[in-house]
Each structure stands twice: as C-alpha cells, then as structure tokens.
Amino acid sequence: PLDNVAFKKRVSGLVGGIGLLKAVGFVKDATHLELTLAVRDSNKALLEETLAKLEKAHAAYCAGAC
C-alpha cells in the first residue's frame, strides 16, 4: 500500500520514486491505493534495463563518484 512506512521510506519518499514505477508500467489502483504491475511479461526487458541502470547508479553513488 502507498501508506506503508517501508514504501514511503524506500520509494515515495525519494525524488522520482513513484514516477519511475509508473514509467516502467506500474499503475495506481484507486480502490486499494497500491501500485501494481499490470503487464509483467511485456515489460520484462524494460524492467531489466531499468534495474541495471539503477544498480550502476547505486554502485557509483556508493563509490563516491556522484
């Protein structure tokens, strides 16, 4: 749920967190206030590419290159 403490800390509390999820195919479910991935298989390549970019950026950040 969007009001979950862990979700707020890890996703919605970060600049662009929800925007990134929407960009890779997540949609807001108004009845449950959750983000769900509607078409997981059709977005697999995009999700893998996004994950690789996030991991690279995280490694650079941890190494002090950012």
Short mmCIF file of C-alpha atoms in Angstrom, two decimals:
data_model
loop_
_atom_site.label_atom_id
_atom_site.label_comp_id
_atom_site.label_asym_id
_atom_site.label_seq_id
_atom_site.Cartn_x
_atom_site.Cartn_y
_atom_site.Cartn_z
CA PRO A 1 0.00 0.00 0.00
CA LEU A 2 1.07 3.56 -0.67
CA ASP A 3 0.72 4.47 3.00
CA ASN A 4 3.06 1.65 4.12
CA VAL A 5 6.01 3.01 6.14
CA ALA A 6 8.58 0.94 4.22
CA PHE A 7 7.12 2.07 0.86
CA LYS A 8 7.25 5.70 1.95
CA LYS A 9 10.87 5.33 3.06
CA ARG A 10 12.10 3.38 0.04
CA VAL A 11 10.00 4.73 -2.82
CA SER A 12 7.58 7.60 -2.37
CA GLY A 13 9.96 9.47 -0.07
CA LEU A 14 12.56 9.63 -2.84
CA VAL A 15 12.52 12.17 -5.65
CA GLY A 16 11.09 10.43 -8.70
CA GLY A 17 10.32 7.17 -6.90
CA ILE A 18 6.69 6.87 -7.95
CA GLY A 19 7.45 8.43 -11.34
CA LEU A 20 9.98 5.66 -12.02
CA LEU A 21 7.48 2.95 -11.11
CA LYS A 22 4.89 4.49 -13.43
CA ALA A 23 7.48 4.77 -16.22
CA VAL A 24 8.12 1.02 -16.12
CA GLY A 25 4.46 0.07 -16.10
CA PHE A 26 3.09 0.27 -12.58
CA VAL A 27 -0.38 1.80 -12.23
CA LYS A 28 -2.17 3.24 -9.24
CA ASP A 29 -5.10 1.16 -8.02
CA ALA A 30 -7.53 3.73 -6.63
CA THR A 31 -9.52 1.25 -4.60
CA HIS A 32 -6.55 -0.15 -2.72
CA LEU A 33 -4.08 2.72 -3.07
CA GLU A 34 -1.46 0.30 -4.33
CA LEU A 35 0.86 0.27 -7.27
CA THR A 36 0.59 -2.96 -9.26
CA LEU A 37 2.40 -4.12 -12.35
CA ALA A 38 -0.32 -4.65 -14.95
CA VAL A 39 1.61 -6.48 -17.66
CA ARG A 40 4.73 -8.00 -16.09
CA ASP A 41 5.95 -10.10 -19.04
CA SER A 42 5.59 -7.43 -21.71
CA ASN A 43 7.69 -5.04 -19.63
CA LYS A 44 10.40 -7.56 -18.70
CA ALA A 45 13.12 -6.08 -20.94
CA LEU A 46 12.34 -2.54 -19.77
CA LEU A 47 12.38 -3.65 -16.13
CA GLU A 48 15.71 -5.46 -16.56
CA GLU A 49 17.28 -2.45 -18.29
CA THR A 50 15.97 -0.09 -15.60
CA LEU A 51 17.28 -2.35 -12.84
CA ALA A 52 20.72 -2.49 -14.45
CA LYS A 53 20.83 1.32 -14.67
CA LEU A 54 19.72 1.69 -11.05
CA GLU A 55 22.35 -0.80 -9.88
CA LYS A 56 25.07 1.04 -11.83
CA ALA A 57 23.98 4.39 -10.40
CA HIS A 58 23.84 2.96 -6.88
CA ALA A 59 27.36 1.50 -7.21
CA ALA A 60 28.68 4.84 -8.45
CA TYR A 61 26.97 6.64 -5.57
CA CYS A 62 28.43 4.20 -3.03
CA ALA A 63 31.88 4.63 -4.57
CA GLY A 64 31.60 8.40 -4.20
CA ALA A 65 31.52 9.09 -7.94
CA CYS A 66 28.24 11.01 -7.80
#
